[in-house]
C-alpha cells in the first residue's frame, strides 16, 4: 500500500544567480499596485483542542500527504487507494493518523474544496479515535495575505509588490477567492508550522527559516500564529517570503548539516517536507510547475529520500502532471 521511497543522490543544478534572497528561483519582480486595505475579519471558528502527536504514537498507522494545490479529485483518489476514505469521502481509517504538509490551494482547480475535505476529515478522524491534521504552507500564507490585504503595497525586498499580484502570479484561482469564507480563513491562520510524529519532524518548506521563530516546536508554532493574528501586511509578507525559500537540504555537502541542525533543535530522527516538487529538487525541470519541461519531466512514483537519508521530499509534482503523494511512515525500503 505504501509507494516506494526514492533512491540515489539528487543531481544539484547550478545555483541561481542575480536573484534577491527573498525569492524562489522562479519568481519575478512584482508590479506596484495601489489601493485596497486590510480586511478586518470577525472570528467565527471555534478551535477544537487537538491531541498531540506524541501522545498518539503507536495508536495507528501514520500517513503524510504532499502538496495538493487544488487537485481535489487526485486527492480523493489517493486517499481511497490508501484506504483512508470511502467512495463517499468519509473517513474509514479508524485510529490512523494523517498529516497534510501544506499548500492546499492555487494552481489547481478546487483549493477551497480541498480545504473543506481536510476540515471534514479532521472531525471524522477524531470521532473514530485517530486524527487528521494539517501544516501551514507558503500558499496558505499567500492566500491569507491576498484576502486580507489585497493590492495594498508591501516592500517585497525586490521592490514594491502586493499580495494580490503575488497570488495571481503563483497560480491563484479566482473561484477559490470567491468561495473563501471566514471559517476557511480562521482554519488556515491557525495551522501549525511544525509537528513531530514517530520521530519524524514534519514541515512544509525545505528551508531553515523555522529556526528564526524559536528553539522549540511549540515556540515556532506560537510565534507564527501570533504574527498572523497581528494582521500586519509587512509582517505577513516577511513570513510568506521565508516560507517560499527552498533547497536548504539539497547540497551534498551542506544539506545533511542543515537537516541535522533542524533535527537537533526541534527533535526527530528524520525530516519530512513538501514544497519543492521532486523533479525540481532533482534539477530535472527548471521551474516549480514544470510548464516548460513537461515532456522531459520524470514520473515520480514515491517519496524521495536524500541528505544522507535524513530528509524525505513529499511533493510529487501534481502541478506538473505528476503524482499526488501519500506515504506511510516510517518508509520501508
Short mmCIF file of C-alpha atoms in Angstrom, two decimals:
data_model
loop_
_atom_site.label_atom_id
_atom_site.label_comp_id
_atom_site.label_asym_id
_atom_site.label_seq_id
_atom_site.Cartn_x
_atom_site.Cartn_y
_atom_site.Cartn_z
CA UNK A 1 0.00 0.00 0.00
CA UNK A 2 2.99 2.28 0.52
CA UNK A 3 4.73 3.82 -2.53
CA UNK A 4 8.47 3.06 -2.72
CA UNK A 5 10.96 5.61 -1.48
CA UNK A 6 13.16 7.42 -3.96
CA UNK A 7 16.76 6.38 -4.23
CA UNK A 8 20.01 7.94 -5.21
CA UNK A 9 21.54 11.32 -4.52
CA UNK A 10 19.93 14.33 -6.17
CA UNK A 11 21.72 15.97 -9.05
CA UNK A 12 22.38 19.54 -7.94
CA UNK A 13 21.92 22.06 -10.74
CA UNK A 14 23.97 25.26 -10.85
CA UNK A 15 23.00 27.82 -8.24
CA UNK A 16 20.73 30.62 -9.42
CA UNK A 17 22.48 33.94 -9.72
CA UNK A 18 21.29 37.50 -9.58
CA UNK A 19 18.09 36.78 -7.65
CA UNK A 20 17.12 38.56 -4.43
CA UNK A 21 17.33 36.37 -1.36
CA UNK A 22 13.62 36.79 -0.73
CA UNK A 23 12.60 34.99 -3.90
CA UNK A 24 12.43 31.44 -5.15
CA UNK A 25 14.36 30.80 -8.38
CA UNK A 26 11.21 31.14 -10.49
CA UNK A 27 9.65 34.27 -9.05
CA UNK A 28 9.65 37.53 -10.99
CA UNK A 29 9.63 41.05 -9.62
CA UNK A 30 6.06 42.02 -8.90
CA UNK A 31 4.35 45.20 -10.09
CA UNK A 32 3.46 48.12 -7.91
CA UNK A 33 -0.25 48.19 -7.23
CA UNK A 34 -2.12 50.81 -5.28
CA UNK A 35 -5.38 50.90 -3.38
CA UNK A 36 -7.03 48.32 -1.19
CA UNK A 37 -6.97 47.94 2.56
CA UNK A 38 -6.60 45.13 5.06
CA UNK A 39 -9.82 43.23 5.58
CA UNK A 40 -10.97 43.03 9.17
CA UNK A 41 -12.24 39.54 9.97
CA UNK A 42 -14.50 38.51 12.82
CA UNK A 43 -13.53 35.24 14.48
CA UNK A 44 -16.26 32.70 13.88
CA UNK A 45 -14.48 29.36 14.15
CA UNK A 46 -14.11 27.66 17.50
CA UNK A 47 -10.82 25.90 17.95
CA UNK A 48 -11.10 22.22 18.80
CA UNK A 49 -8.20 21.09 21.02
CA UNK A 50 -6.12 18.60 19.07
CA UNK A 51 -4.49 15.57 20.66
CA UNK A 52 -0.73 15.86 20.40
CA UNK A 53 1.07 13.56 18.00
CA UNK A 54 3.40 12.46 20.79
CA UNK A 55 0.51 11.06 22.87
CA UNK A 56 -0.81 9.19 19.85
CA UNK A 57 2.45 7.50 18.83
CA UNK A 58 1.70 3.83 18.25
CA UNK A 59 -2.09 4.23 18.22
CA UNK A 60 -2.49 3.74 14.49
CA UNK A 61 -0.59 3.95 11.20
CA UNK A 62 0.95 7.31 10.35
CA UNK A 63 0.47 8.82 6.88
CA UNK A 64 1.68 12.05 5.29
CA UNK A 65 0.30 13.83 2.23
CA UNK A 66 2.36 16.09 0.00
CA UNK A 67 1.26 19.30 -1.71
CA UNK A 68 -2.30 19.14 -3.09
CA UNK A 69 -2.62 22.56 -4.79
CA UNK A 70 -6.32 22.36 -5.50
CA UNK A 71 -6.30 18.93 -7.16
CA UNK A 72 -9.28 17.62 -5.23
CA UNK A 73 -10.06 14.64 -7.47
CA UNK A 74 -6.47 13.44 -7.32
CA UNK A 75 -6.53 13.77 -3.53
CA UNK A 76 -9.73 11.75 -3.25
CA UNK A 77 -8.31 9.01 -5.45
CA UNK A 78 -5.09 8.82 -3.45
CA UNK A 79 -6.89 8.71 -0.10
CA UNK A 80 -9.16 5.94 -1.35
CA UNK A 81 -6.20 3.96 -2.65
CA UNK A 82 -4.68 4.01 0.84
CA UNK A 83 -7.96 3.01 2.49
CA UNK A 84 -8.34 6.32 4.31
CA UNK A 85 -11.70 7.40 2.84
CA UNK A 86 -14.57 5.57 1.18
CA UNK A 87 -16.40 6.30 -2.07
CA UNK A 88 -18.43 8.98 -0.26
CA UNK A 89 -15.27 10.73 1.02
CA UNK A 90 -15.87 9.57 4.60
CA UNK A 91 -13.06 8.64 6.98
CA UNK A 92 -12.73 4.84 7.24
CA UNK A 93 -9.17 4.62 8.62
CA UNK A 94 -10.13 4.19 12.27
CA UNK A 95 -7.33 5.32 14.59
CA UNK A 96 -4.92 6.15 11.77
CA UNK A 97 -3.02 9.44 11.88
CA UNK A 98 -2.91 11.64 8.79
CA UNK A 99 -0.78 14.76 8.28
CA UNK A 100 -1.08 17.16 5.36
CA UNK A 101 2.15 19.09 4.71
CA UNK A 102 0.52 22.28 3.43
CA UNK A 103 -0.22 24.03 0.12
CA UNK A 104 -3.87 23.14 -0.34
CA UNK A 105 -4.72 25.84 -2.87
CA UNK A 106 -3.55 27.66 -6.02
CA UNK A 107 -2.57 26.26 -9.45
CA UNK A 108 -5.22 23.51 -9.29
CA UNK A 109 -8.99 23.89 -9.84
CA UNK A 110 -10.53 23.49 -6.35
CA UNK A 111 -8.44 24.68 -3.45
CA UNK A 112 -11.44 25.52 -1.27
CA UNK A 113 -12.80 22.04 -1.92
CA UNK A 114 -9.53 20.60 -0.67
CA UNK A 115 -9.66 22.72 2.49
CA UNK A 116 -13.24 21.64 3.17
CA UNK A 117 -12.38 17.96 2.73
CA UNK A 118 -9.44 18.23 5.13
CA UNK A 119 -11.60 20.03 7.69
CA UNK A 120 -14.29 17.36 7.35
CA UNK A 121 -11.79 14.52 7.74
CA UNK A 122 -10.31 16.19 10.81
CA UNK A 123 -13.67 15.94 12.58
CA UNK A 124 -14.41 12.41 11.36
CA UNK A 125 -10.96 11.09 12.25
CA UNK A 126 -11.17 12.50 15.77
CA UNK A 127 -14.55 10.81 16.26
CA UNK A 128 -13.02 7.49 15.14
CA UNK A 129 -10.07 7.70 17.54
CA UNK A 130 -7.50 8.87 15.02
CA UNK A 131 -6.60 12.29 13.70
CA UNK A 132 -6.21 14.30 10.54
CA UNK A 133 -4.05 17.41 10.87
CA UNK A 134 -2.51 19.97 8.57
CA UNK A 135 0.54 22.21 8.45
CA UNK A 136 1.00 25.74 7.16
CA UNK A 137 2.36 26.11 3.64
CA UNK A 138 3.52 29.19 1.79
CA UNK A 139 0.35 29.16 -0.34
CA UNK A 140 -1.83 29.34 2.76
CA UNK A 141 0.10 32.45 3.77
CA UNK A 142 -0.23 33.82 0.24
CA UNK A 143 -3.99 33.26 0.09
CA UNK A 144 -4.48 34.73 3.55
CA UNK A 145 -2.48 37.79 2.52
CA UNK A 146 -4.37 38.21 -0.75
CA UNK A 147 -7.70 38.06 1.07
CA UNK A 148 -6.70 40.30 3.96
CA UNK A 149 -4.54 42.88 2.22
CA UNK A 150 -5.49 42.70 -1.47
CA UNK A 151 -3.45 45.13 -3.56
CA UNK A 152 -2.10 47.06 -0.55
CA UNK A 153 1.58 47.74 -1.37
CA UNK A 154 4.22 45.87 0.61
CA UNK A 155 8.01 46.02 0.50
CA UNK A 156 8.97 42.73 -1.10
CA UNK A 157 12.74 43.10 -0.75
CA UNK A 158 12.97 43.44 -4.52
CA UNK A 159 10.72 46.44 -4.96
CA UNK A 160 7.14 47.21 -4.06
CA UNK A 161 4.61 44.45 -4.57
CA UNK A 162 1.25 43.27 -3.27
CA UNK A 163 -0.20 40.00 -2.05
CA UNK A 164 -2.85 40.16 -4.76
CA UNK A 165 -0.25 40.35 -7.52
CA UNK A 166 1.89 37.63 -5.95
CA UNK A 167 -1.14 35.36 -5.52
CA UNK A 168 -2.18 35.69 -9.16
CA UNK A 169 1.41 35.21 -10.32
CA UNK A 170 1.67 32.00 -8.30
CA UNK A 171 -1.47 30.30 -9.57
CA UNK A 172 -4.21 31.98 -7.56
CA UNK A 173 -7.68 30.86 -8.65
CA UNK A 174 -10.41 33.49 -8.64
CA UNK A 175 -13.03 30.82 -7.95
CA UNK A 176 -11.21 29.99 -4.70
CA UNK A 177 -11.21 33.64 -3.65
CA UNK A 178 -14.93 33.92 -4.38
CA UNK A 179 -15.72 30.85 -2.26
CA UNK A 180 -13.49 31.70 0.72
CA UNK A 181 -15.40 32.21 3.93
CA UNK A 182 -14.32 33.34 7.36
CA UNK A 183 -14.13 29.81 8.77
CA UNK A 184 -11.69 28.85 5.99
CA UNK A 185 -9.51 31.84 6.86
CA UNK A 186 -9.65 31.10 10.57
CA UNK A 187 -8.64 27.50 9.94
CA UNK A 188 -5.69 28.46 7.74
CA UNK A 189 -4.47 31.17 10.10
CA UNK A 190 -4.25 28.69 13.00
CA UNK A 191 -2.35 25.92 11.26
CA UNK A 192 0.87 24.78 12.90
CA UNK A 193 4.14 25.14 11.05
CA UNK A 194 5.98 22.19 12.64
CA UNK A 195 5.00 18.85 14.12
CA UNK A 196 6.76 15.75 15.46
CA UNK A 197 5.29 12.29 14.92
CA UNK A 198 7.01 8.94 15.46
CA UNK A 199 10.44 10.54 15.25
CA UNK A 200 9.61 12.44 12.05
CA UNK A 201 9.92 16.22 12.00
CA UNK A 202 7.11 17.36 9.70
CA UNK A 203 7.13 20.73 7.96
CA UNK A 204 6.18 22.28 4.64
CA UNK A 205 9.23 24.06 3.26
CA UNK A 206 12.66 22.57 2.65
CA UNK A 207 14.09 25.62 4.38
CA UNK A 208 15.68 26.53 7.71
CA UNK A 209 13.56 29.67 8.24
CA UNK A 210 11.70 27.91 11.06
CA UNK A 211 14.78 28.46 13.21
CA UNK A 212 14.06 32.21 13.06
CA UNK A 213 10.91 31.76 15.12
CA UNK A 214 12.01 29.78 18.14
CA UNK A 215 14.01 26.90 19.57
CA UNK A 216 11.10 24.52 20.15
CA UNK A 217 8.19 23.35 18.01
CA UNK A 218 5.74 25.00 20.39
CA UNK A 219 7.60 28.32 20.28
CA UNK A 220 7.70 28.34 16.48
CA UNK A 221 4.03 27.49 16.13
CA UNK A 222 3.01 30.09 18.70
CA UNK A 223 5.19 32.79 17.12
CA UNK A 224 3.73 32.25 13.64
CA UNK A 225 0.15 32.14 14.90
CA UNK A 226 0.67 35.33 16.87
CA UNK A 227 2.26 37.03 13.86
CA UNK A 228 -0.79 36.27 11.74
CA UNK A 229 -3.13 37.48 14.48
CA UNK A 230 -1.46 40.89 14.38
CA UNK A 231 -2.86 41.26 10.86
CA UNK A 232 0.10 43.31 9.65
CA UNK A 233 0.77 43.23 5.90
CA UNK A 234 4.54 43.68 6.11
CA UNK A 235 4.93 41.05 8.84
CA UNK A 236 2.78 38.58 6.92
CA UNK A 237 4.76 39.23 3.75
CA UNK A 238 8.04 38.58 5.58
CA UNK A 239 6.64 35.28 6.83
CA UNK A 240 5.44 34.35 3.34
CA UNK A 241 8.75 35.12 1.65
CA UNK A 242 10.64 33.00 4.19
CA UNK A 243 8.32 30.06 3.54
CA UNK A 244 8.98 30.35 -0.22
CA UNK A 245 12.67 29.56 0.22
CA UNK A 246 13.76 26.08 -0.77
CA UNK A 247 16.62 23.62 -1.40
CA UNK A 248 18.26 24.13 2.03
CA UNK A 249 18.95 20.39 2.30
CA UNK A 250 19.86 19.61 -1.32
CA UNK A 251 23.58 20.36 -1.42
CA UNK A 252 25.55 17.15 -0.99
CA UNK A 253 27.98 18.76 1.45
CA UNK A 254 25.94 21.37 3.35
CA UNK A 255 22.50 19.74 3.10
CA UNK A 256 22.88 16.99 5.71
CA UNK A 257 24.27 19.52 8.19
CA UNK A 258 21.26 21.79 7.67
CA UNK A 259 18.90 18.88 8.30
CA UNK A 260 20.80 17.91 11.44
CA UNK A 261 20.53 21.46 12.76
CA UNK A 262 16.75 21.29 12.35
CA UNK A 263 16.55 17.85 13.99
CA UNK A 264 18.89 18.81 16.83
CA UNK A 265 16.78 21.90 17.52
CA UNK A 266 13.26 20.56 17.14
CA UNK A 267 13.67 16.83 17.65
CA UNK A 268 13.19 13.80 15.46
CA UNK A 269 15.40 11.42 13.53
CA UNK A 270 14.23 12.27 10.01
CA UNK A 271 12.75 15.40 8.42
CA UNK A 272 9.75 15.18 6.05
CA UNK A 273 8.78 18.12 3.84
CA UNK A 274 6.75 19.20 0.82
CA UNK A 275 7.05 22.49 -1.08
CA UNK A 276 9.69 21.66 -3.72
CA UNK A 277 8.40 19.23 -6.36
CA UNK A 278 10.75 16.27 -6.54
CA UNK A 279 11.59 16.79 -10.25
CA UNK A 280 12.52 20.39 -9.42
CA UNK A 281 14.50 19.33 -6.36
CA UNK A 282 16.43 16.86 -8.53
CA UNK A 283 17.13 19.51 -11.15
CA UNK A 284 15.18 17.61 -13.81
CA UNK A 285 12.90 20.58 -14.55
CA UNK A 286 13.61 24.28 -14.44
CA UNK A 287 10.60 25.58 -12.54
CA UNK A 288 8.32 24.51 -9.72
CA UNK A 289 5.35 23.93 -12.02
CA UNK A 290 7.39 22.36 -14.82
CA UNK A 291 5.39 24.12 -17.52
CA UNK A 292 8.38 24.35 -19.84
CA UNK A 293 9.62 20.85 -19.14
CA UNK A 294 6.56 18.59 -19.25
CA UNK A 295 7.95 16.34 -21.98
CA UNK A 296 11.07 15.50 -20.02
CA UNK A 297 9.59 15.65 -16.53
CA UNK A 298 10.31 12.31 -14.81
CA UNK A 299 7.46 10.24 -13.43
CA UNK A 300 7.61 10.30 -9.65
CA UNK A 301 6.16 7.22 -8.01
CA UNK A 302 7.11 7.76 -4.37
CA UNK A 303 8.89 9.98 -1.83
CA UNK A 304 12.49 10.98 -2.44
CA UNK A 305 14.99 10.27 0.34
CA UNK A 306 18.14 12.40 0.35
CA UNK A 307 20.61 14.35 2.53
CA UNK A 308 22.33 11.19 3.81
CA UNK A 309 18.92 9.61 4.36
CA UNK A 310 17.86 12.33 6.80
CA UNK A 311 15.30 14.12 4.59
CA UNK A 312 12.21 12.92 2.74
CA UNK A 313 10.62 15.03 -0.02
CA UNK A 314 6.87 14.50 -0.48
CA UNK A 315 5.83 16.83 -3.32
CA UNK A 316 5.41 14.51 -6.32
CA UNK A 317 4.70 17.36 -8.71
CA UNK A 318 0.93 17.19 -9.12
CA UNK A 319 1.08 20.69 -10.64
CA UNK A 320 3.23 19.34 -13.49
CA UNK A 321 1.03 16.33 -14.25
CA UNK A 322 2.91 14.34 -11.63
CA UNK A 323 1.62 12.27 -8.74
CA UNK A 324 -0.05 13.46 -5.57
CA UNK A 325 1.93 11.56 -2.99
CA UNK A 326 0.76 9.84 0.17
CA UNK A 327 3.18 7.71 2.16
CA UNK A 328 3.02 5.68 5.33
CA UNK A 329 5.79 6.43 7.82
CA UNK A 330 8.30 5.12 8.52
CA UNK A 331 9.26 4.44 4.93
CA UNK A 332 10.24 0.86 4.19
CA UNK A 333 12.97 0.50 1.52
#
